C-alpha positions as CSV (number, residue, x, y, z in Angstrom):
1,X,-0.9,42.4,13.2
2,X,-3.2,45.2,12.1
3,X,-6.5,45.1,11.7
4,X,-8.2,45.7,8.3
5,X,-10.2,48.1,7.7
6,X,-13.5,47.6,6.2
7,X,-14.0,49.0,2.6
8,X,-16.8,51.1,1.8
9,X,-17.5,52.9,-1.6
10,X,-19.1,56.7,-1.1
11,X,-20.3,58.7,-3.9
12,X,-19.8,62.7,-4.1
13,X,-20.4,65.7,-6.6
14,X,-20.1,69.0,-5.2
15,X,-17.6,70.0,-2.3
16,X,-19.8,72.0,-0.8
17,X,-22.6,69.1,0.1
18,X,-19.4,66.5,0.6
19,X,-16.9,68.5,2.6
20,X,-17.3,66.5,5.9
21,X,-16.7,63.4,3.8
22,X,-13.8,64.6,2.2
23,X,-12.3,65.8,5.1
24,X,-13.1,63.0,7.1
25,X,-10.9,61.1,4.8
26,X,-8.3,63.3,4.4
27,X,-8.0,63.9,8.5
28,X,-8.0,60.4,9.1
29,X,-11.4,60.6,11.1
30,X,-12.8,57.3,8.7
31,X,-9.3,55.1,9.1
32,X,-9.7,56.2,13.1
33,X,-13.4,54.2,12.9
34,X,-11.9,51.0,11.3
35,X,-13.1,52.5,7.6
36,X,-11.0,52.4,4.4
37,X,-13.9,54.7,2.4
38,X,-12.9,55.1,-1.2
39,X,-14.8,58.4,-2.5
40,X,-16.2,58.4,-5.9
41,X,-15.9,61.9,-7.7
42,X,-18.7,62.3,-10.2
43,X,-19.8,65.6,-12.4
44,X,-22.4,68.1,-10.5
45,X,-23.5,71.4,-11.7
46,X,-20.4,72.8,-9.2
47,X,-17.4,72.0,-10.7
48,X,-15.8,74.6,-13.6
49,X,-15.5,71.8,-16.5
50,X,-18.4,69.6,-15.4
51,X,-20.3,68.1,-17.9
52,X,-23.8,67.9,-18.5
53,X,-24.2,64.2,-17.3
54,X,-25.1,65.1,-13.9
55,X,-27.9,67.2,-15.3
56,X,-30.3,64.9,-17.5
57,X,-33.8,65.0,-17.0
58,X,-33.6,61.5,-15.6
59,X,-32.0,61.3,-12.4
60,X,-31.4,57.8,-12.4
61,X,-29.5,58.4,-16.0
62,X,-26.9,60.7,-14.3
63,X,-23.2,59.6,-12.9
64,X,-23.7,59.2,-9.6
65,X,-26.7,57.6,-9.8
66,X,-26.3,55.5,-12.1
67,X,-23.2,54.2,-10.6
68,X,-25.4,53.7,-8.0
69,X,-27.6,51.7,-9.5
70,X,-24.9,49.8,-11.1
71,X,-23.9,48.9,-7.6
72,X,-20.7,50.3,-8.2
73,X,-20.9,52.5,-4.3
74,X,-22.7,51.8,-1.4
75,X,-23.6,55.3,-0.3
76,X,-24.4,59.5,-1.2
77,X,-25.4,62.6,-0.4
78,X,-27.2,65.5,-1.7
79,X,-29.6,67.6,-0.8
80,X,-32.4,66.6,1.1
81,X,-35.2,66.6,-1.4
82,X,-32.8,65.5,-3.9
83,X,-32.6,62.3,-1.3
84,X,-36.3,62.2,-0.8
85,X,-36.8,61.8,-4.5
86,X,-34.5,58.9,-5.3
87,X,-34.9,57.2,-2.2
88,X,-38.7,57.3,-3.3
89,X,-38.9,56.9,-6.9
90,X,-36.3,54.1,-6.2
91,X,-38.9,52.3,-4.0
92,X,-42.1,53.0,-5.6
93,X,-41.1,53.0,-8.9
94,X,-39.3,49.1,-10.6
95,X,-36.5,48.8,-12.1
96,X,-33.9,50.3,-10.1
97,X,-31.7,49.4,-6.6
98,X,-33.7,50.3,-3.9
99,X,-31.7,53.7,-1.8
100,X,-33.4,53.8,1.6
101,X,-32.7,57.3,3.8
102,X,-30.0,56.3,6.8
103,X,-29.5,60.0,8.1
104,X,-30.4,63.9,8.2
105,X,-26.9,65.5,7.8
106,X,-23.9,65.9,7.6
107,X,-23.2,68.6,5.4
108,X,-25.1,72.0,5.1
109,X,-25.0,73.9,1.4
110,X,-25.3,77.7,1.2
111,X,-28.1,78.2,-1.5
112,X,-28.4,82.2,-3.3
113,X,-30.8,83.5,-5.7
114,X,-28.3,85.8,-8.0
115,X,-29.4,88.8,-9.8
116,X,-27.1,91.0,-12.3
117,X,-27.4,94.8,-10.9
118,X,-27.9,96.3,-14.4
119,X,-31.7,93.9,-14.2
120,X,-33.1,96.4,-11.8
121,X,-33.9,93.3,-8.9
122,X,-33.9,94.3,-5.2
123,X,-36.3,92.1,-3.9
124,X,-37.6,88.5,-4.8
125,X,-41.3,90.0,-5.5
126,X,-39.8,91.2,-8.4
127,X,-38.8,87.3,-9.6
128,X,-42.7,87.0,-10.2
129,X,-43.1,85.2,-13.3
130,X,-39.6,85.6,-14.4
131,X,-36.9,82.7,-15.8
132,X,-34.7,82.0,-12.9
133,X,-32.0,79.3,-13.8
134,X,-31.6,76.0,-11.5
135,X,-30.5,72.6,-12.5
136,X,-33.5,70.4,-12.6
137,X,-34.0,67.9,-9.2
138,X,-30.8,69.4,-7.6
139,X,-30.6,71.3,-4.5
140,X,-30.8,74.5,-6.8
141,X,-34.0,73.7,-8.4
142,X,-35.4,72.4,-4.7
143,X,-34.4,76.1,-2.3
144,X,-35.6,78.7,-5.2
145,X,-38.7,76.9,-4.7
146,X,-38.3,76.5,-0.8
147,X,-37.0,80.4,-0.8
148,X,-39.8,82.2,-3.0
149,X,-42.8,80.3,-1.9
150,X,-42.7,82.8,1.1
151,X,-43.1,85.6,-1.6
152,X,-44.8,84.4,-4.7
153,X,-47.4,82.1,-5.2
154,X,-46.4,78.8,-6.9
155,X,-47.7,79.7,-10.6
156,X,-45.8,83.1,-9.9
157,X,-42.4,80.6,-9.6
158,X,-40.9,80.0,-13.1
159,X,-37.6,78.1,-13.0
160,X,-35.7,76.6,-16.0
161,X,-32.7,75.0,-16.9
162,X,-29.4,76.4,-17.4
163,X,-26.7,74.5,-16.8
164,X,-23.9,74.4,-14.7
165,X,-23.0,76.9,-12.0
166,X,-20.7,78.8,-14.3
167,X,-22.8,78.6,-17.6
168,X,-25.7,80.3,-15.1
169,X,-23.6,82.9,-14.1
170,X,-23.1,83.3,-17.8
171,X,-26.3,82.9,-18.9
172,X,-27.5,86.0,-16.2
173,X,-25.0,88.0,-17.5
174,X,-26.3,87.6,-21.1
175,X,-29.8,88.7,-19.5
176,X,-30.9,85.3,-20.3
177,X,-32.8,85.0,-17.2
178,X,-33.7,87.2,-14.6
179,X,-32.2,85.4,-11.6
180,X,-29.8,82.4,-10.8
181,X,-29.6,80.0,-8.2
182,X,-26.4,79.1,-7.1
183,X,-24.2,77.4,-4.2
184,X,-21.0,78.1,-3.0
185,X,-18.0,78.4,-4.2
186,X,-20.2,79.9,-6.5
187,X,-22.1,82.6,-5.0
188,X,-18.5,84.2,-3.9
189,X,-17.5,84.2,-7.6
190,X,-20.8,85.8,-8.7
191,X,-20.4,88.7,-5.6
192,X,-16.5,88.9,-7.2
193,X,-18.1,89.7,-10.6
194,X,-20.1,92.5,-9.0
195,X,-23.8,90.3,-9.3
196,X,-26.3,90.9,-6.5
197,X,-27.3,88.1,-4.2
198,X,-31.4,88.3,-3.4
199,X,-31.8,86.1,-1.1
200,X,-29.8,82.7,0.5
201,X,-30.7,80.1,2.6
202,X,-28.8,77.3,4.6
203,X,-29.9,73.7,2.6
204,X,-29.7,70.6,4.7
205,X,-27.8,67.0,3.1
206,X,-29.8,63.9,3.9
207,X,-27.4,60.2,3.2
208,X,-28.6,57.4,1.4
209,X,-27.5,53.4,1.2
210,X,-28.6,50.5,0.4
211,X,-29.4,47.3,2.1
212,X,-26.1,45.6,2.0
213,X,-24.5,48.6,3.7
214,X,-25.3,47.8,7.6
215,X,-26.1,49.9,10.9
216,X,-22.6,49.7,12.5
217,X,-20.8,50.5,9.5
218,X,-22.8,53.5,8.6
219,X,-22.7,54.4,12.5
220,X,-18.7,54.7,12.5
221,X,-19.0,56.6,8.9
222,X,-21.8,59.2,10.5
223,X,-19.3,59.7,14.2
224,X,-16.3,60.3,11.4
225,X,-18.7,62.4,9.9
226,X,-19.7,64.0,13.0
227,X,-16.0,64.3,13.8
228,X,-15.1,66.0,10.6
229,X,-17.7,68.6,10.7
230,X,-16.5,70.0,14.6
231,X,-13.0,70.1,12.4
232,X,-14.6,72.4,9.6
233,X,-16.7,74.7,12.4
234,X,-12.9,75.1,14.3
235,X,-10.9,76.4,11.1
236,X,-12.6,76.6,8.0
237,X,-10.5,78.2,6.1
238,X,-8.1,75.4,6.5
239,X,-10.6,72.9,4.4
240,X,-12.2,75.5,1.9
241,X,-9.3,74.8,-0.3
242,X,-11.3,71.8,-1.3
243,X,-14.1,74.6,-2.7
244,X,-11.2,77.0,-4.1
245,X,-10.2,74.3,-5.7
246,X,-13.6,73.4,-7.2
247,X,-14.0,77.0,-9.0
248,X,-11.1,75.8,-11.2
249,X,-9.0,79.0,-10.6
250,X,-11.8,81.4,-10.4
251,X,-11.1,82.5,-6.9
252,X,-8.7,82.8,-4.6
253,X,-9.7,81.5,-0.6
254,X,-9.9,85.3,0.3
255,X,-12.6,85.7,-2.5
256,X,-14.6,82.8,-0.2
257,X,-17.4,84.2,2.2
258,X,-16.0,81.6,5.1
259,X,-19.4,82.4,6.8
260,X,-21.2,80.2,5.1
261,X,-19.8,76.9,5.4
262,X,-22.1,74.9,7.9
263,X,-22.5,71.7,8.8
264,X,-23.8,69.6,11.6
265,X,-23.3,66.0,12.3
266,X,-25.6,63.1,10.8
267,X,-28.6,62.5,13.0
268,X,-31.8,60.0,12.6
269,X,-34.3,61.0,9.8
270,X,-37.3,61.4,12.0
271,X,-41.1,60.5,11.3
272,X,-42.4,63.8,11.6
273,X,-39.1,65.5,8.9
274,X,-40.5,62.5,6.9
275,X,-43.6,63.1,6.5
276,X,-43.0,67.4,6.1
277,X,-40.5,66.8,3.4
278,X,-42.0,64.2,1.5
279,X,-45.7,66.2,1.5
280,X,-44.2,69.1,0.4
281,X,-42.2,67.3,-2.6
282,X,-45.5,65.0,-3.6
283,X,-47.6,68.2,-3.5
284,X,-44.8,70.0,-6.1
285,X,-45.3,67.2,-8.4
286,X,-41.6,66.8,-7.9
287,X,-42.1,62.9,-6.2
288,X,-44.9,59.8,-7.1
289,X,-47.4,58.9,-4.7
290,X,-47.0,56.2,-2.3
291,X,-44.0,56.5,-0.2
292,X,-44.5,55.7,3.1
293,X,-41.7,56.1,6.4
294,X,-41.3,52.4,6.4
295,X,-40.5,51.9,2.8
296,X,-38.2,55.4,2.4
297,X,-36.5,55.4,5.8
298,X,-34.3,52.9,7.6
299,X,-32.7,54.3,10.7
300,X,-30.6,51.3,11.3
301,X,-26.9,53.0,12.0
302,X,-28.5,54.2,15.7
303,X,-30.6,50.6,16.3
């Protein structure tokens, strides 16, 4: 008789942070760890039609959040200052289910700071007190800050919000804003239309899960992970169809710079990464006081 395989509900937006979890389902790398992992598709700022749900100024008001505070999954993704602030505000903060960080990885997100020729930008000095367009609390809004604090001082940095990945390729074009930031399959569309990329920057996932979710389980989802990222790195032009497919008919796979799809397996969110990435959030204004390691990070799929 076979043995059943233990259900576990995962929440994704974009395929660019998610593609080891999709292709770990797909591949058969969850179902080869005992897992039957059902994936939850929610609206991000990457897919062509997406809605503005996943954008509110509220995180805990958008999709995938607030399915997970519903307790309707178990477990996401996203960038890793996107994780930092709902794992904290989610702890400090009442009212909500508690998200605790279980991992650094799996998935890596190209990040590009997009510039239309005709503006005359060569160089992100030039951003300096300029509109550039991110989506609020999303790995957009987090690397332009993380990419132009090397260049500008922070009052020099002046992001706003403009919608999805496609309306902010249409909102530079109207000259709207100076700059955009944008992820892949994105920033291949943009270099299709002829737009200038400034700057880019890998962008690291963190996971997050709540209490009922326990160490093994999350262990065999983070070695299926693991698993399914050595797949990508082989041949990743056999899994950027999921990202073709994201752009809604926009591009073609040989539009897709191939380069810069990275990831790396899940690892243990360390002490020291703690206490770097939650400083530098608190000191942006971007997270509440308060968090400590013990109440933000449980490492319990390697204990």
């Amino acid at each position: 008789m076979a043995a059943t395989l233990k259900k576990v509900k995962a929440s994704m937006m974009n395929a660019i942070h998610d593609l080891p979890l999709l292709v770990a389902r797909d591949e058969g790398f969850f179902r080869d760890q005992g897992l039957d992992v059902e994936i939850l598709r929610t609206p991000g700022s990457g897919q062509r039609d997406s809605d503005h749900q996943a954008l509110r100024s509220n995180i805990f008001e958008r999709t995938m959040e607030a399915l997970y505070d519903q307790g309707a999954c178990d477990q996401f993704r996203m960038c890793e200052w996107g994780v930092m602030k709902r794992a904290v505000e989610s702890n400090v903060e009442t009212g909500h289910r508690p998200a605790k960080i279980v991992a650094l990885g799996s998935a890596m997100s190209t990040f590009a700071l997009v510039s239309d020729p005709a503006a005359g930008v060569y160089e992100p000095e030039q951003l300096k007190g300029k509109p550039i367009g991110v989506s609020p609390f999303n790995g957009s809004h987090f690397t332009t800050l993380k990419l132009l604090e090397g260049f500008l001082k922070r009052e020099q940095i002046r992001t706003t919000f403009a919608g999805t990945m496609k309306e902010r390729i249409e909102a530079l074009r109207r000259g709207e804003v100076a700059a955009i930031s944008l992820m892949e399959p994105w920033i291949s569309y943009a270099e299709k239309l002829g737009l200038r990329v400034i700057m880019e920057s890998h962008s690291t996932r963190s996971e997050a899960a709540g209490e009922e979710l326990d160490g093994p389980t999350l262990r065999k989802m983070f070695d299926a992970e693991a698993e399914a990222a050595r797949a990508i790195q082989k041949d990743p032009a056999k899994h950027a169809r999921y990202l073709v497919e994201e752009a809604g008919g926009l591009i073609e796979l040989k539009d897709l710079r191939l380069g810069r799809i990275l990831n790396a397996p899940p690892e243990p969110y360390t002490r020291e990464r703690f206490q770097h990435t939650y400083e530098w959030t608190r000191d942006w204004g971007l997270v509440p006081p308060g968090a400590t390691y013990e109440n933000t990070v449980d490492n319990r799929a390697w204990q």
